[in-house]
Amino acid sequence: MKILLKTIDALCVAGAVVAALCAAALAVILIIEVVATSFFAWSQPWAVEYSGYLLAATLFCGSGWTLRDAGHVRVQVLTNLLPPGAQRAADMLGAAFALGVACFASWSMVEYAVRSAGFGSTSVFPTRTPLVYPQGLLAAGLVVLTLGLLARLIRLIRGEAPETSGAEETHI
Amino acid sequence: MTAPLGFMAGLLLLTLGGGVWVGFSLLSVGILSLEVFKNMKVDRFLAGDLWSSTTALELVTLPLFILMGEILFHTRLSENLFAGLAPFVRRLPGRLTHITVLGCTIFAAVSGSSAATTATVGRITLKELEARGYDRTLSAGALAGAGTMGLLIPPSIPLIVYGVLAEVSILDLFIAGVIPGLILAALFMSWIGLAASFRTGALPPREPSTSWGHKARALVKLLPVSVLIVFVLGSMYAGFASVTEAAAVGVLGGLVLAASEGQLSLTMLRKALGSTVRTCSMIGLILCGALFLSKAMARLAIPTDVAAAIQALELSPTLLILILMVFYLGLGCFLDGLSTIVMTLPVTLPLVLAAGFDPVWFGIFLIVTVEMAQITPPIGFNLFVIRGLTGMPLGRIAWAAAPFCLLMVGLVLLMVAFPGIVTWLPERLR
Amino acid sequence: AEWDVAFPWGATEFHTVNGMAYARAVEEATGGEVKLTIHPGGALGVKANESLRAVEDGAVPMAEYGMFQNVGDVPILGIEAIPFLVKDYAQLKVMHSLVRPIWEAELEKRNQKPLYMAPWPSQNFFTKKEINTFEDFEGIKMRTYDANTATMVARLGMAALQMNNADIVPALATGKLDAVMTSGSTAAAQKYWEFLDHVYNTNHLWATNVLVVNLDYWSELTEEQRGIMESLAEKMEPEFWAISEAEHAKRMAQLQENGMTVQAPSPEILAKMREVTADMADDFVARVPEAGPIIEEFKARTAE
Ligand code: NA
Ligand code: NA
């Protein structure tokens, strides 16, 4: 079980690194685009298309890590009124519920990407990029988030702290 | 309509109240209401929507402006900004609290999004304000309210979307947003002045008066931030950068500033990127939930039914607009503002035009209601952004933002009473 | 059956208006048994270039989309958009009569059935500066939206800028962008006269929309209902073509009223435009071999 949790944590961190790199790449591509279009009358044929893909990766690849880092928002006004035991039970119930939703969403997205691969769907932009790659990246981000929820549920059941404390400092 | 709507509201309150993450709660409501009330392939619909929402090019500025704010956070920009402005605002009621409103108004001229405006300006101002002894609740409220002006002051992504859908001149819309935007800024600043004067402990002790030489030296400190603003604004208005690319120029500006101060390092970049990822993940999950929920509502014909119900009332124009304001305020409690426009416009626009309203006026009206949606609980993106910045509980932030929401309601009433506020400037410039 | 129909275009766009007329006719003719709800403006979140896929997956029962916007899924849909291949509505009809069986077969493989097709009005360049010679194209920053238009624009010596829809109007206002290409309908709807002065009826490519239905949903209907929907589509399609043709003249007049100069490019410029893009048809055939015989047959039939 320890190994599973460690593996999931490592995947979450890896996802966050991917998301960070994608955010950086997004900035770099668009800065180059400003220079290229303003001074060289040239446009990177991938700039607009890939900024969409990089956006998707930035939004979701680090989601599992953000969960572990207590970065996702939830309303705890009511659950905080409960006694500690019930609070833990509510926390588990919430995590299990979210895990169900996340499983459905990530399974849908994985299936979507797989079908794109099967059809050989490509983008309509000049790169004609096979869509399975960016869609697969988004699906991977969702799967990591789902695993993060699983890890959280396991930790709650084992009575461990589900989140890393000290949300101020980043870990990537 | 009542059964799905009741189911949605019940499940939403149950999951939100039970402490489920907001994004998952919204997603679950969308998924389950479609599974229960509509015979369709929900998984396919969801996957297509997730892909389409996360690659929506209108959102590209969000991570970039957040990254810019995170980079600037590691520079002396905010320190210098406050030190530079402090000698000039000591007699102004509310003093440096106004920085958030001013900052947001200026930043709104660069950014077309509200969450990006809030995140960037908040990153620069909130900590410094608190360190200087200003009341945190008042600054958080001011930031929540003023951050929404990213939508009203051009460029504005919701205005562009409205212009395309309603076939209204986007230029007219941009021009029409300026006066209401400035009125709103003035309303916010008046309120801050009032609140600060009446609330004890809202302000730190007044800074001592300074000589003119001192003031001149203070002005120099404002140089870096002014250069940065001119750099980003200029890149866009001079035609070098598109609205989306201006955000990347902002990142570049931040990096240059950091380098010039010797703050640029790998550690700093790692920290900035890490915080960016955290904020983007947080917003991304909620946004996808809200966007999917709005599509689920469209497929359950809820907006159409509500509009038909409103139409059946045969209201006077003024009453119609007031009812629509309530309608949008209600939707805005749970949905993202942009998606409410896309979802409801086909049904509300004909109603409003038939009642004799100007489409440009209605566009601005919609944007102000969308702005309110950013700060009304339980789903208000600016509230979430500020929670991420400060760690304050959502309830307290929403409470702090409430007066600013009321001021926006006031602006709408002003616009209803004096439509010229909106229509005069574009007509004048024709 | 009560079906949602995804439309990427706004409620007042003539294609959407056509769709609403079709929906009304279907509802009436089936005695309210088949009810189509048109969701314009992308309200269902189905993007124009993801519509084919959405219908195939059954994410939505029906949708209308531009065929050129879905060539990433079915490449042969782009045949009519080969630059300067099809000259006018009459030729477009010839092209469709040749390619439509193949389109239908390809779309059937993707679990959908076309009901009717209706073209956009013919295409134009909208520019800030006057184009008097072919060389005037040099360095103009023109917005393009796919591989096909990017290649064409590059061949004409212009800079092909891919740009997000929401960025276009601000970019025209600030001078980041010098030119766009689209139909008169879109130009009038977005009031391009606020930023651009010249309209050139280049007629450089054709773009047709198709209204499709997912086959799983389709098979749920009775044979009679399917017959009604098909015959209504067949009956209304020529009306929609006529609307499209009239739309061009109407919009050109509107653009002129608002101060734009509307003209055809000079024969010399046009000849040069054809010359530099001539091999794009071969490139298309190299990628989509089944297009080869169709293009040959089309050329034979339309030769003077
Ligand atoms: Na703005
Ligand atoms: Na809200």
Short mmCIF file of C-alpha atoms in Angstrom, two decimals, chain A residues 9-167:
data_model
loop_
_atom_site.label_atom_id
_atom_site.label_comp_id
_atom_site.label_asym_id
_atom_site.label_seq_id
_atom_site.Cartn_x
_atom_site.Cartn_y
_atom_site.Cartn_z
CA ASP A 9 2.52 10.90 -5.25
CA ALA A 10 5.36 10.66 -7.73
CA LEU A 11 2.90 10.64 -10.64
CA CYS A 12 1.20 13.74 -9.23
CA VAL A 13 4.51 15.58 -8.99
CA ALA A 14 5.45 14.45 -12.50
CA GLY A 15 2.11 15.78 -13.74
CA ALA A 16 2.77 19.11 -12.09
CA VAL A 17 6.18 19.30 -13.75
CA VAL A 18 4.52 18.64 -17.12
CA ALA A 19 1.93 21.34 -16.43
CA ALA A 20 4.62 23.83 -15.42
CA LEU A 21 6.64 23.10 -18.54
CA CYS A 22 3.51 23.53 -20.64
CA ALA A 23 2.77 26.89 -19.04
CA ALA A 24 6.34 27.97 -19.76
CA ALA A 25 6.14 26.70 -23.35
CA LEU A 26 2.88 28.60 -23.82
CA ALA A 27 4.57 31.84 -22.82
CA VAL A 28 7.62 31.15 -24.99
CA ILE A 29 5.58 30.27 -28.10
CA LEU A 30 3.45 33.39 -27.84
CA ILE A 31 6.41 35.69 -27.16
CA ILE A 32 8.11 34.27 -30.27
CA GLU A 33 4.84 34.79 -32.15
CA VAL A 34 4.75 38.50 -31.27
CA VAL A 35 8.29 38.95 -32.56
CA ALA A 36 7.70 36.82 -35.66
CA THR A 37 4.49 38.53 -36.74
CA SER A 38 5.61 42.05 -35.85
CA PHE A 39 9.11 42.06 -37.29
CA PHE A 40 9.40 39.18 -39.73
CA ALA A 41 5.91 39.04 -41.31
CA TRP A 42 5.88 35.38 -40.42
CA SER A 43 3.66 33.36 -38.11
CA GLN A 44 4.43 30.05 -36.46
CA PRO A 45 1.87 27.76 -38.06
CA TRP A 46 1.48 25.87 -34.77
CA ALA A 47 1.15 28.86 -32.43
CA VAL A 48 -2.62 29.12 -32.08
CA GLU A 49 -3.33 25.40 -32.25
CA TYR A 50 -0.68 24.42 -29.73
CA SER A 51 -1.58 27.21 -27.34
CA GLY A 52 -4.91 25.39 -26.99
CA TYR A 53 -3.23 22.05 -26.25
CA LEU A 54 -0.75 23.62 -23.83
CA LEU A 55 -3.64 25.33 -22.08
CA ALA A 56 -5.40 21.99 -21.57
CA ALA A 57 -2.22 20.48 -20.14
CA THR A 58 -1.60 23.49 -17.88
CA LEU A 59 -5.14 23.29 -16.53
CA PHE A 60 -5.23 19.55 -15.80
CA CYS A 61 -1.84 17.85 -15.67
CA GLY A 62 -1.04 19.39 -12.28
CA SER A 63 -4.48 18.80 -10.86
CA GLY A 64 -3.53 15.70 -8.86
CA TRP A 65 -0.59 17.49 -7.28
CA THR A 66 -2.82 20.47 -6.50
CA LEU A 67 -5.23 18.12 -4.74
CA ARG A 68 -2.44 16.74 -2.56
CA ASP A 69 -1.32 20.30 -1.95
CA ALA A 70 -4.78 21.37 -0.71
CA GLY A 71 -5.14 23.71 -3.69
CA HIS A 72 -8.61 22.67 -4.87
CA VAL A 73 -11.57 24.54 -3.49
CA ARG A 74 -14.30 23.06 -1.36
CA VAL A 75 -16.85 24.51 1.01
CA GLN A 76 -16.25 23.35 4.55
CA VAL A 77 -18.55 25.67 6.48
CA LEU A 78 -21.03 22.89 7.25
CA THR A 79 -18.67 19.93 7.68
CA ASN A 80 -16.58 21.95 10.12
CA LEU A 81 -19.59 22.01 12.47
CA LEU A 82 -19.49 18.21 12.77
CA PRO A 83 -17.65 16.35 15.56
CA PRO A 84 -14.16 15.12 14.50
CA GLY A 85 -15.24 11.52 13.84
CA ALA A 86 -18.15 12.53 11.65
CA GLN A 87 -15.90 15.08 9.93
CA ARG A 88 -13.53 12.31 8.89
CA ALA A 89 -16.45 10.20 7.69
CA ALA A 90 -17.81 13.12 5.65
CA ASP A 91 -14.34 13.67 4.22
CA MET A 92 -14.16 10.02 3.15
CA LEU A 93 -17.65 10.15 1.67
CA GLY A 94 -16.76 13.31 -0.27
CA ALA A 95 -13.53 11.78 -1.56
CA ALA A 96 -15.34 8.61 -2.61
CA PHE A 97 -18.01 10.62 -4.39
CA ALA A 98 -15.43 12.77 -6.18
CA LEU A 99 -13.51 9.59 -7.05
CA GLY A 100 -16.62 8.25 -8.75
CA VAL A 101 -17.08 11.45 -10.77
CA ALA A 102 -13.38 11.55 -11.65
CA CYS A 103 -13.42 7.90 -12.78
CA PHE A 104 -16.34 8.63 -15.09
CA ALA A 105 -14.71 11.77 -16.49
CA SER A 106 -11.26 10.25 -17.00
CA TRP A 107 -12.65 7.05 -18.48
CA SER A 108 -14.74 9.15 -20.92
CA MET A 109 -11.69 11.20 -21.89
CA VAL A 110 -9.44 8.16 -22.31
CA GLU A 111 -12.07 6.57 -24.55
CA TYR A 112 -12.37 9.82 -26.53
CA ALA A 113 -8.61 9.93 -27.15
CA VAL A 114 -8.47 6.23 -28.04
CA ARG A 115 -11.25 6.68 -30.58
CA SER A 116 -9.38 9.64 -32.10
CA ALA A 117 -6.43 7.32 -32.55
CA GLY A 118 -8.65 4.69 -34.15
CA PHE A 119 -10.13 7.13 -36.64
CA GLY A 120 -6.81 8.81 -37.30
CA SER A 121 -8.40 12.21 -36.52
CA THR A 122 -6.05 15.11 -37.11
CA SER A 123 -6.33 18.82 -36.51
CA VAL A 124 -7.39 21.11 -39.38
CA PHE A 125 -4.43 23.41 -38.71
CA PRO A 126 -1.25 23.39 -40.84
CA THR A 127 0.49 20.88 -38.55
CA ARG A 128 -2.28 18.29 -39.06
CA THR A 129 -1.37 16.96 -35.61
CA PRO A 130 -2.95 13.60 -34.73
CA LEU A 131 -5.43 14.58 -32.02
CA VAL A 132 -4.77 11.50 -29.93
CA TYR A 133 -1.58 13.09 -28.52
CA PRO A 134 -3.00 16.27 -27.00
CA GLN A 135 -6.21 14.47 -26.03
CA GLY A 136 -4.14 11.71 -24.48
CA LEU A 137 -2.24 14.29 -22.44
CA LEU A 138 -5.49 15.73 -21.09
CA ALA A 139 -6.77 12.22 -20.38
CA ALA A 140 -3.52 11.42 -18.54
CA GLY A 141 -3.97 14.54 -16.42
CA LEU A 142 -7.47 13.42 -15.48
CA VAL A 143 -6.27 9.90 -14.69
CA VAL A 144 -3.57 11.28 -12.38
CA LEU A 145 -6.18 13.42 -10.64
CA THR A 146 -8.34 10.31 -10.23
CA LEU A 147 -5.40 8.41 -8.74
CA GLY A 148 -4.78 11.37 -6.44
CA LEU A 149 -8.35 11.05 -5.16
CA LEU A 150 -7.82 7.32 -4.67
CA ALA A 151 -4.66 8.01 -2.66
CA ARG A 152 -6.53 10.51 -0.58
CA LEU A 153 -9.28 8.02 0.19
CA ILE A 154 -6.72 5.37 1.16
CA ARG A 155 -4.92 7.83 3.41
CA LEU A 156 -8.18 8.82 5.09
CA ILE A 157 -9.04 5.17 5.70
CA ARG A 158 -5.56 4.52 7.13
CA GLY A 159 -5.91 7.57 9.34
CA GLU A 160 -3.07 9.48 7.68
CA ALA A 161 -3.02 13.15 6.79
CA PRO A 162 -4.42 13.40 3.24
CA GLU A 163 -2.72 16.69 2.36
CA THR A 164 0.78 18.02 2.56
CA SER A 165 0.78 20.96 4.95
CA GLY A 166 2.31 24.37 4.39
CA ALA A 167 0.54 25.09 1.15
#
